[in-house]
PDB file of C-alpha atoms in Angstrom:
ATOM      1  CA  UNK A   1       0.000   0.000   0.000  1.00  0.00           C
ATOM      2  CA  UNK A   2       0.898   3.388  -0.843  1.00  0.00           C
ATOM      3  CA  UNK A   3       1.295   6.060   2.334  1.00  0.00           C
ATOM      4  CA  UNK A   4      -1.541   8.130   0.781  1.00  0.00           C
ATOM      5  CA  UNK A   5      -3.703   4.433   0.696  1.00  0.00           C
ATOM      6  CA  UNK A   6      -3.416   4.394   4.628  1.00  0.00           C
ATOM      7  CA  UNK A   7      -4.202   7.933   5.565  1.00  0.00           C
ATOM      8  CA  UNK A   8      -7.550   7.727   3.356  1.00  0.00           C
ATOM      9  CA  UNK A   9      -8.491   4.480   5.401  1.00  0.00           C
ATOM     10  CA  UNK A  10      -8.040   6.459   8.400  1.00  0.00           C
ATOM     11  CA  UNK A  11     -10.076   9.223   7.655  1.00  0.00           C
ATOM     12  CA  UNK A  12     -12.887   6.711   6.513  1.00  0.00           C
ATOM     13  CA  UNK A  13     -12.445   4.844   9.792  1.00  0.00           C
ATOM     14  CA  UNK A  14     -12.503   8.350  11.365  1.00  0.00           C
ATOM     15  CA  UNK A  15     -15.984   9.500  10.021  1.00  0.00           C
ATOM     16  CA  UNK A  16     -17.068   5.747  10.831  1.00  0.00           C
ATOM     17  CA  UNK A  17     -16.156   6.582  14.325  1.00  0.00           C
ATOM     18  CA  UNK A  18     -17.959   9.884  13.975  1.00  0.00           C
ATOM     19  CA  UNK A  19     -21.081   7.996  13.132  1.00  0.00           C
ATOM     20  CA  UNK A  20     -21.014   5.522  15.950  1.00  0.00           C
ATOM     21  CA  UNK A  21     -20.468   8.344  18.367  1.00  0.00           C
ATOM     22  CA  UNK A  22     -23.677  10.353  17.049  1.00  0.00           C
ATOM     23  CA  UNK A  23     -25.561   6.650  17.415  1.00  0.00           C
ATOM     24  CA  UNK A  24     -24.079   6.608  21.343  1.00  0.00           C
ATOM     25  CA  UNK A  25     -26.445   9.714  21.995  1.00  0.00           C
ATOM     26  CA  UNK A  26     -29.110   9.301  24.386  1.00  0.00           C
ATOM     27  CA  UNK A  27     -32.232   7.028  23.259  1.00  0.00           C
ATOM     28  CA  UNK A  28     -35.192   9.917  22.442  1.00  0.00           C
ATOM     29  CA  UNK A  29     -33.476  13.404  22.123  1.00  0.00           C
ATOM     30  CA  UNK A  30     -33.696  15.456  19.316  1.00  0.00           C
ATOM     31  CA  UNK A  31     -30.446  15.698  19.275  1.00  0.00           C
ATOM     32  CA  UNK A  32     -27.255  13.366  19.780  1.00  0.00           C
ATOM     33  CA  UNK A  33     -24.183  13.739  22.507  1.00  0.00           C
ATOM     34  CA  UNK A  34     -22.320  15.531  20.302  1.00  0.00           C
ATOM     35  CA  UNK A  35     -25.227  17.957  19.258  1.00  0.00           C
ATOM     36  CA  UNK A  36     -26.274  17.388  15.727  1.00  0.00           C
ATOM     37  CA  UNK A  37     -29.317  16.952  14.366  1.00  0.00           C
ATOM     38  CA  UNK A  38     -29.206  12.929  13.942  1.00  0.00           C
ATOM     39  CA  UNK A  39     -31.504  11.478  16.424  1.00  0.00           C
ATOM     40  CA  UNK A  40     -29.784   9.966  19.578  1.00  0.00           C
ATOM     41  CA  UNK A  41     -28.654   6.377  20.271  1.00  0.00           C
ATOM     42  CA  UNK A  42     -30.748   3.576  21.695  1.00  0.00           C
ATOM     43  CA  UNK A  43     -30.507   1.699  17.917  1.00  0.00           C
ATOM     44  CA  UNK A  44     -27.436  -0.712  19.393  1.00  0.00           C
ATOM     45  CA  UNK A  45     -26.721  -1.757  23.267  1.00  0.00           C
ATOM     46  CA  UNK A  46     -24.528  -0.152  24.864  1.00  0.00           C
ATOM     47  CA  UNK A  47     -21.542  -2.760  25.014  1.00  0.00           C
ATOM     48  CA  UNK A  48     -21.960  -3.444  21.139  1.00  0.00           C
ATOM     49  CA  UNK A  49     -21.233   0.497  20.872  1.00  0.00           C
ATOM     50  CA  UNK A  50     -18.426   0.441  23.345  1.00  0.00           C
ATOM     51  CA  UNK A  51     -16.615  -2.543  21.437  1.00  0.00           C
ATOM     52  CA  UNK A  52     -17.451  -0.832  18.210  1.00  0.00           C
ATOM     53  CA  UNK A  53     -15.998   2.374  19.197  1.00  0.00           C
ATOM     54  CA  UNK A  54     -13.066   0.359  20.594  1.00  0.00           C
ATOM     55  CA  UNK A  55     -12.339  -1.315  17.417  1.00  0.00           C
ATOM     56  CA  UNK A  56     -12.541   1.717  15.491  1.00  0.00           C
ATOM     57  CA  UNK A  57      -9.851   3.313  17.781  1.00  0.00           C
ATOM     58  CA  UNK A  58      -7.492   0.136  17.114  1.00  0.00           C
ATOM     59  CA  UNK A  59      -7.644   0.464  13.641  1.00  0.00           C
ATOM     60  CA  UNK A  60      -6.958   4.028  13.012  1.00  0.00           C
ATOM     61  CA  UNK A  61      -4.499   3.354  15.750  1.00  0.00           C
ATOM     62  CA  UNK A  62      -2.926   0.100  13.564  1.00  0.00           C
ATOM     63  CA  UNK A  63      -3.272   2.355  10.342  1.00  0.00           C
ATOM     64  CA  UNK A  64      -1.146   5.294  11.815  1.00  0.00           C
ATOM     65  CA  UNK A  65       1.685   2.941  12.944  1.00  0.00           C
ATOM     66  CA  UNK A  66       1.436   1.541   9.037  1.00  0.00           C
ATOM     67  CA  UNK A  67       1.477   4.789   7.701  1.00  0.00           C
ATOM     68  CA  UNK A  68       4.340   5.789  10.163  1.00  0.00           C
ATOM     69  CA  UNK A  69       6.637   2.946   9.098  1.00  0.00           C
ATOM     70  CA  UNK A  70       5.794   3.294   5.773  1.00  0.00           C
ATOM     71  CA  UNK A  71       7.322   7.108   5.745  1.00  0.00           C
ATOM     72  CA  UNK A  72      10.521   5.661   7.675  1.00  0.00           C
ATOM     73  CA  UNK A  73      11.022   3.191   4.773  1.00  0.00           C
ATOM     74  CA  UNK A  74      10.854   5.703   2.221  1.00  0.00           C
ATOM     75  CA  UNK A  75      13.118   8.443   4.379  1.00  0.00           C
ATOM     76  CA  UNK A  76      16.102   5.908   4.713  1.00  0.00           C
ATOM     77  CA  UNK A  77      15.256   4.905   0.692  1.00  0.00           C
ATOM     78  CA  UNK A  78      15.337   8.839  -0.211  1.00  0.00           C
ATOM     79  CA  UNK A  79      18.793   9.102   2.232  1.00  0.00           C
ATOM     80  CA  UNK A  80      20.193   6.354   0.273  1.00  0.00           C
ATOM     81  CA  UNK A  81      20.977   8.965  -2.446  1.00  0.00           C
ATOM     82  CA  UNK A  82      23.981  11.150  -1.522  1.00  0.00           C
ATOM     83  CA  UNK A  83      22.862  14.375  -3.726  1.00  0.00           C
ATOM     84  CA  UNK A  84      21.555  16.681  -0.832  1.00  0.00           C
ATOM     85  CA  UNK A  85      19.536  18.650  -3.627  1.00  0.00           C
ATOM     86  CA  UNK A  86      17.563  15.366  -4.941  1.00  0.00           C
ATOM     87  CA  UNK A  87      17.082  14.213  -0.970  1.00  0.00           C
ATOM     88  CA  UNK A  88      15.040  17.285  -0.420  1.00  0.00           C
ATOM     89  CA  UNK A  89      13.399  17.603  -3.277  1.00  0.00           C
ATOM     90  CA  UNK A  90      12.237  14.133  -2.824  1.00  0.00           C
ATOM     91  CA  UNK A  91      11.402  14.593   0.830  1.00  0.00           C
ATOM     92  CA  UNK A  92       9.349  17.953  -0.120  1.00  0.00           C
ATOM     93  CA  UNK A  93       7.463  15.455  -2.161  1.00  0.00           C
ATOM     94  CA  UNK A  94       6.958  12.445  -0.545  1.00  0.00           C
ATOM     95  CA  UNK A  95       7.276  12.694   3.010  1.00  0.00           C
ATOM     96  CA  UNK A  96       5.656  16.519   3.239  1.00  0.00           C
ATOM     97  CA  UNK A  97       3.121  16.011   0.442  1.00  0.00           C
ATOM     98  CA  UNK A  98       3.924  19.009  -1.678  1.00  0.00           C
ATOM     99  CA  UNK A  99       2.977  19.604  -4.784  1.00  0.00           C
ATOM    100  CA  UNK A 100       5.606  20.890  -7.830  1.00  0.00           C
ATOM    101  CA  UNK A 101       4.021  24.712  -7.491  1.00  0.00           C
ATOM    102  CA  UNK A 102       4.458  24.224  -3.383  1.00  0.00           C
ATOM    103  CA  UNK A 103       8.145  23.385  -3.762  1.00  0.00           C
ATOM    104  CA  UNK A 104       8.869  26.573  -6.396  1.00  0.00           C
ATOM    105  CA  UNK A 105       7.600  28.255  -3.253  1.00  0.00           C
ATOM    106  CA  UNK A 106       9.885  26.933  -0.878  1.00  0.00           C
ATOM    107  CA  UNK A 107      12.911  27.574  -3.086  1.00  0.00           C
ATOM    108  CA  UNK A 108      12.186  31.140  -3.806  1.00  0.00           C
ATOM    109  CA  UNK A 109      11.554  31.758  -0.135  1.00  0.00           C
ATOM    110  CA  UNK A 110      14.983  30.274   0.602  1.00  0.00           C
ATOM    111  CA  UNK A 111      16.547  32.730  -2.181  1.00  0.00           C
ATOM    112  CA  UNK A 112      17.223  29.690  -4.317  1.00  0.00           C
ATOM    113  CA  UNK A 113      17.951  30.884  -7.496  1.00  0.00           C
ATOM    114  CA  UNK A 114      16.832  27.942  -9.696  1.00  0.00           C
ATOM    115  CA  UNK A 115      12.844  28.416  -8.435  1.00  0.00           C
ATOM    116  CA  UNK A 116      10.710  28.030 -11.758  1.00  0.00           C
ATOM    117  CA  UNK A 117       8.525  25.158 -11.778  1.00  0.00           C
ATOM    118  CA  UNK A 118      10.096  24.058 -14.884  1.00  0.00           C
ATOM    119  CA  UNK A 119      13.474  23.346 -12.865  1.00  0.00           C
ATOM    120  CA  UNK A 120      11.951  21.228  -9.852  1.00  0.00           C
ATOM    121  CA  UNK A 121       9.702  18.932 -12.314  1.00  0.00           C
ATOM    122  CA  UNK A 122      13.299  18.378 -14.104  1.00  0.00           C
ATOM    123  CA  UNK A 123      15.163  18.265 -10.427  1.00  0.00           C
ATOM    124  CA  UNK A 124      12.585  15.552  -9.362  1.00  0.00           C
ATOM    125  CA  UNK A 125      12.443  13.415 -12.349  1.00  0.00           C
ATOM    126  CA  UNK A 126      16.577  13.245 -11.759  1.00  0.00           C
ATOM    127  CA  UNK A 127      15.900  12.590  -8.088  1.00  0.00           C
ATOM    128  CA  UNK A 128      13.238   9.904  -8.619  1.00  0.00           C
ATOM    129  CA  UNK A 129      15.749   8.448 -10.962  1.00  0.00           C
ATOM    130  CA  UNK A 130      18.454   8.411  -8.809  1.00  0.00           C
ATOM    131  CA  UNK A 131      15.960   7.220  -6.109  1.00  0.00           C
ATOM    132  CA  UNK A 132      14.881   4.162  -8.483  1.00  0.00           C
ATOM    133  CA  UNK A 133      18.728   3.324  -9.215  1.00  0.00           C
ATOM    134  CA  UNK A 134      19.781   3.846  -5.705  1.00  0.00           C
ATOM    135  CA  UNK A 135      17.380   1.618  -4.242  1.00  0.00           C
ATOM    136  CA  UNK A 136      15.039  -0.451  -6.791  1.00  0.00           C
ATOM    137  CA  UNK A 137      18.010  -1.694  -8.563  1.00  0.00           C
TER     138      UNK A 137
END
């Protein structure tokens, strides 16, 4: 699975969780516990919602430790490469989730003077490479 794959599951999982909690409300309000419009709870016993709610905890819990070793594997892959320019290009990429325009940004900011988006699509397709040779090979 891809890093991106795991944080998607957990924000599913997270809205799942949302749902059971507005289901926990109080059996016969107007309103749930956490004060939305969705009627309250009473629709599953109480210790079917608790072990629901605990097994939705586990799993976003499982997915983050997933998603955590996931980025470690691809920071000592992208460390593997010994230009410093193609590690943090690749790093603004992967591991910070920026897009092309994002990183332009950064460089400009930093008073780099290679900054047009032009330059870091080139500087990451030589990084990836290097990345792909470096570690794939």
């Amino acid at each position: 699975m891809r890093i991106n794959d795991y944080y998607l599951e957990e924000q599913a999982l997270h809205a799942q969780l949302e749902l059971l909690q507005k289901r926990m409300g109080p059996a016969g309000l107007p309103k749930s516990s956490l004060g939305d419009s969705v009627g309250g709870g009473g629709e599953v016993n109480i210790m079917e919602q608790f072990h629901q709610l605990t097994e939705l905890k586990s799993n976003i819990f499982d997915l983050k430790e997933k998603a955590v070793e996931c980025e470690l594997d691809v920071m000592r892959c992208i460390f593997n490469i010994s230009n410093p320019k193609y590690r943090a290009v690749l790093t603004e990429r992967y591991i910070n989730r920026r897009d092309i325009y994002a990183i332009s940004l950064i460089y400009k900011s930093l008073g780099m003077p290679n900054n047009s988006i032009n330059y870091i699509k080139r500087l990451l397709r030589k990084a990836e490479e290097a990345f792909y040779e470096k570690n794939l090979k």
